[in-house]
Amino acid sequence: MGSATVFRHRRPNVTQKQTLTVRDNRTGDEYELDITDGTIRASDVGKIGKTGEEPGLAVYDPGFTNTASTRSAVTYIDGDRGILEYRGYPIEQLAESSTFLEVAYLLIHGELPTKEQHDQWVHEITFHTFVHENLKSLMQGFRYDAHPMGMLLSSVGALSTFYPEARNIKDPQVRHEQIVRLIAKMPTLGAWSFRHAQGKPYVYPDNDLTYTENFLSMLFRMSESKYEPDPRLSKALEVLFILHADHEQNCSTNAVRSVGSSQVDPYSAVSAGIAALYGPLHGGANEAVLRMLKRIKTKDNVPAFIEGVKNGDERLMGFGHRVYKNYDPRAKIIKKATEDVFEVTGVNPLLEVAQELEKIALEDEYFVSRKLYPNVDFYSGLIYEALQFPPEMFTVLFAIPRTAGWLAQWLELVDDPEQKIARPKQIYTGERQLDFIPAAQRWS
Ligand code: ACO
């Protein structure tokens, strides 16, 4: 079903009324629908053409490209201007001066913590980083080459069996405990799924370290009695975690909200979010960027590659975004973090290729006229590779911080009196009222 033309008839009688008048040409009836916050209510559309026998009009919107599913006060994005704010604070300021745990507090609680609130929050998260030994056994049961995202989503789902009280989602104290546990245990589970593929022993958390230092310790510690990560690396990871903490109603957040709308426990809802993020259209683009850069190989090959993109032979991965029609604000910050990481790890020669691609594309009419700018994935793969992560781990590194955003959105959902169980309509296109012939008759 293609999209039909929408005719605009300009009429002089402009009023300041915040309403929409619709005439149903099937019947000649006119309807006046309220406009609130730039939206009309689908339930009001449902009143158009509704009679005793006939259902009213519905909207058809595969992929929810123009449907607001919720009111939300968590994250603001203005894609045309390249603005991203968490609870009203610009991402640039948070990445520059905050920590991931402070940002997680902000997302979950809606405001920045006082000193006491901050210290209590960090203490709680730090002391919930360990997981039950049986969960470790469960993870050890995976095949030697299990994908870390598959391990992560299964182990997060399994957490619900360790905390059955989590299903009591109406109790704010119970909710708080599960939120703390999830944010605290994600790095442990993520790091263990990384170690598993390498056949290395799982490393227990070190509660003397910060959130990102502890994660690096669980990833890379070997026989040393105390792992001391390079502060430039833990800072870069902190920045990456802040940038990935939330991004309003994207595919995985929508999955968390949709599954959460059945009032299931938050572990199950978050594992649905991880499953959504696992897909290549959502969490996998930075891996594709890396593959593309490796294929281009040197700066000299960039002009020919760009020509190929302009001829429609391929896409410039890491460029363009459904929402941002300007430089993705996260890409600017990541570019800076890339330089900091390379100071420690040595420069990845592919950086030169990436910079040349960006330079040429930003000046080229093809990209300028289509408003194609670097997105968050353009540089993040380079950082992750420099930190020695295999591509399968890239999405795990996304899921860990995004858990804070998923939980902030889940909390909003649970407390929102307007939310109902998510249950879209369909346009049925199949057969009707066929007569069933038993198998014995059909096959004889
Ligand atoms: N390279 C070349 N041309 C592009 C690119 C690109 N990366 N992205 C869009 N275009 C072109 C399209 O061919 C189209 O041109 P046309 O008007 O001549 O047909 C025009 O720009 C509009 O593109 P759409 O595909 O309609 O834009 P949409 O908003 O649907 O797609 C998307 C956004 C999927 C991100 C796209 O830009 C893309 O594929 N980018 C590369 C993959 C990527 O980096 N994804 C990560 C996104 S960020 C994230 O998910 C965390």
Coordinates of N, CA, C and O and ligand atoms in Angstrom, one line a residue, residues 244 247 280-286 288-289 309-310 314-323 325 328 330 366-367 370-372 375-378 398 402, ligand 1:
H244 N 25.4 7.5 25.2 CA 24.5 6.4 24.8 C 23.4 6.2 25.8 O 22.6 5.2 25.6
H247 N 18.0 8.0 24.2 CA 17.7 8.7 22.9 C 16.2 8.6 22.6 O 15.8 8.3 21.5
P280 N 20.8 -5.4 13.5 CA 21.8 -4.6 12.8 C 21.3 -3.2 12.4 O 22.0 -2.3 12.2
L281 N 20.0 -3.0 12.3 CA 19.5 -1.7 12.0 C 19.5 -0.8 13.1 O 19.3 0.4 13.0
H282 N 19.7 -1.3 14.3 CA 19.7 -0.4 15.5 C 21.1 -0.3 16.1 O 21.7 0.8 16.0
G283 N 21.6 -1.4 16.7 CA 22.9 -1.2 17.4 C 24.1 -1.6 16.5 O 25.2 -1.4 17.0
G284 N 23.9 -2.0 15.3 CA 25.1 -2.6 14.6 C 25.8 -1.7 13.6 O 26.7 -2.1 12.9
A285 N 25.4 -0.4 13.5 CA 25.9 0.5 12.4 C 27.4 0.8 12.6 O 28.1 0.9 11.6
N286 N 27.9 0.9 13.8 CA 29.4 1.2 14.0 C 30.3 0.1 13.5 O 31.3 0.3 13.0
A288 N 29.5 -1.7 10.9 CA 29.5 -1.5 9.4 C 30.4 -0.4 9.0 O 31.1 -0.5 8.0
V289 N 30.5 0.6 9.8 CA 31.5 1.7 9.5 C 32.9 1.2 9.5 O 33.7 1.5 8.6
V309 N 29.4 6.1 -3.8 CA 28.2 6.5 -3.0 C 27.3 7.4 -3.7 O 26.0 7.1 -3.8
K310 N 27.8 8.4 -4.4 CA 27.0 9.3 -5.1 C 26.3 8.6 -6.3 O 25.2 9.0 -6.7
E314 N 26.7 2.3 -3.2 CA 26.8 2.0 -1.8 C 26.4 3.2 -0.9 O 26.2 4.3 -1.4
R315 N 26.4 2.9 0.4 CA 26.1 4.0 1.4 C 27.3 4.4 2.1 O 28.2 3.5 2.4
L316 N 27.4 5.6 2.5 CA 28.5 6.0 3.4 C 28.0 5.8 4.8 O 27.1 6.5 5.4
M317 N 28.4 4.6 5.4 CA 27.9 4.2 6.7 C 28.4 5.2 7.7 O 29.5 5.8 7.6
G318 N 27.6 5.4 8.8 CA 27.9 6.4 9.8 C 27.5 7.8 9.4 O 27.8 8.8 10.1
F319 N 26.9 7.9 8.3 CA 26.4 9.2 7.8 C 24.8 9.2 7.7 O 24.3 8.1 7.3
G320 N 24.2 10.3 8.0 CA 22.7 10.3 7.9 C 22.0 9.8 9.1 O 22.6 9.0 9.9
H321 N 20.8 10.2 9.4 CA 20.1 9.8 10.6 C 18.6 10.1 10.3 O 18.3 11.1 9.7
R322 N 17.7 9.2 10.8 CA 16.3 9.5 10.7 C 15.9 10.8 11.3 O 15.0 11.5 10.8
V323 N 16.5 11.1 12.5 CA 16.1 12.3 13.2 C 17.0 13.5 13.0 O 16.5 14.6 12.8
K325 N 19.1 16.0 11.1 CA 19.3 16.5 9.8 C 20.4 17.6 9.9 O 20.4 18.7 9.2
D328 N 25.1 15.3 14.1 CA 24.7 14.6 15.4 C 25.6 15.1 16.5 O 26.8 15.0 16.5
R330 N 26.3 14.0 19.3 CA 27.1 13.0 19.9 C 28.4 12.7 19.1 O 29.4 12.4 19.6
Y366 N 26.1 16.5 -2.9 CA 25.2 15.3 -2.7 C 24.9 15.2 -1.2 O 23.7 15.1 -0.9
F367 N 25.9 15.3 -0.3 CA 25.6 15.1 1.1 C 25.0 16.4 1.7 O 24.1 16.3 2.6
R370 N 21.3 16.7 0.9 CA 20.4 15.7 1.6 C 20.6 15.8 3.1 O 20.0 14.9 3.8
K371 N 21.3 16.8 3.6 CA 21.5 17.0 5.0 C 22.1 15.7 5.7 O 21.6 15.2 6.7
L372 N 23.1 15.2 5.1 CA 23.7 14.0 5.6 C 25.0 14.4 6.4 O 25.9 14.9 5.8
N375 N 27.0 10.6 12.1 CA 26.1 10.3 13.2 C 27.0 9.6 14.3 O 28.2 9.5 14.1
V376 N 26.4 9.2 15.4 CA 27.2 8.8 16.6 C 28.1 7.6 16.3 O 29.1 7.4 16.9
D377 N 27.7 6.8 15.2 CA 28.4 5.6 14.9 C 29.7 5.8 14.1 O 30.5 4.9 13.9
F378 N 29.8 7.0 13.5 CA 30.9 7.2 12.6 C 32.3 7.0 13.2 O 33.2 6.4 12.7
F398 N 26.9 -0.5 24.1 CA 25.7 0.4 23.9 C 24.7 0.0 24.9 O 24.1 0.9 25.6
R402 N 22.7 2.3 28.0 CA 21.3 2.5 27.6 C 20.3 2.0 28.6 O 19.1 2.4 28.7
Ligands
ACO1 N1 25.0 7.4 2.3 C1 24.6 7.9 1.1 N2 23.3 8.3 0.8 C2 22.5 8.4 1.9 C3 22.9 8.0 3.2 C4 24.2 7.5 3.3 N3 24.6 7.1 4.5 N4 21.9 8.1 4.0 C5 20.9 8.6 3.3 N5 21.2 8.8 2.0 C6 20.5 9.4 0.9 C7 19.4 8.4 0.4 O1 19.9 7.6 -0.7 C8 18.3 9.4 0.0 O2 18.7 9.9 -1.3 P1 17.6 10.2 -2.4 O3 16.7 11.3 -1.8 O4 18.4 10.6 -3.6 O5 16.9 8.9 -2.6 C9 18.4 10.5 1.0 O6 19.8 10.5 1.4 C10 17.4 10.3 2.2 O7 17.7 9.0 2.8 P2 16.7 8.1 3.5 O8 17.2 6.7 3.4 O9 15.3 8.4 3.0 O10 16.8 8.6 5.0 P3 16.3 7.8 6.3 O11 16.0 8.9 7.3 O12 15.2 6.9 6.0 O13 17.6 7.0 6.7 C11 19.5 6.2 7.8 C12 18.4 7.2 7.8 C13 18.9 4.7 7.8 C14 20.3 6.3 9.1 C15 20.4 6.4 6.6 O14 20.9 7.7 6.6 C16 21.5 5.4 6.5 O15 21.3 4.3 6.0 N6 22.7 5.7 7.0 C17 23.9 4.8 7.0 C18 23.7 3.8 8.2 C19 24.0 4.4 9.5 O16 25.0 5.1 9.7 N7 23.1 4.1 10.5 C20 23.3 4.6 11.9 C21 22.2 5.5 12.3 S1 22.5 6.1 13.9 C22 21.9 4.9 15.0 O17 21.0 4.1 14.7 C23 22.5 4.8 16.4

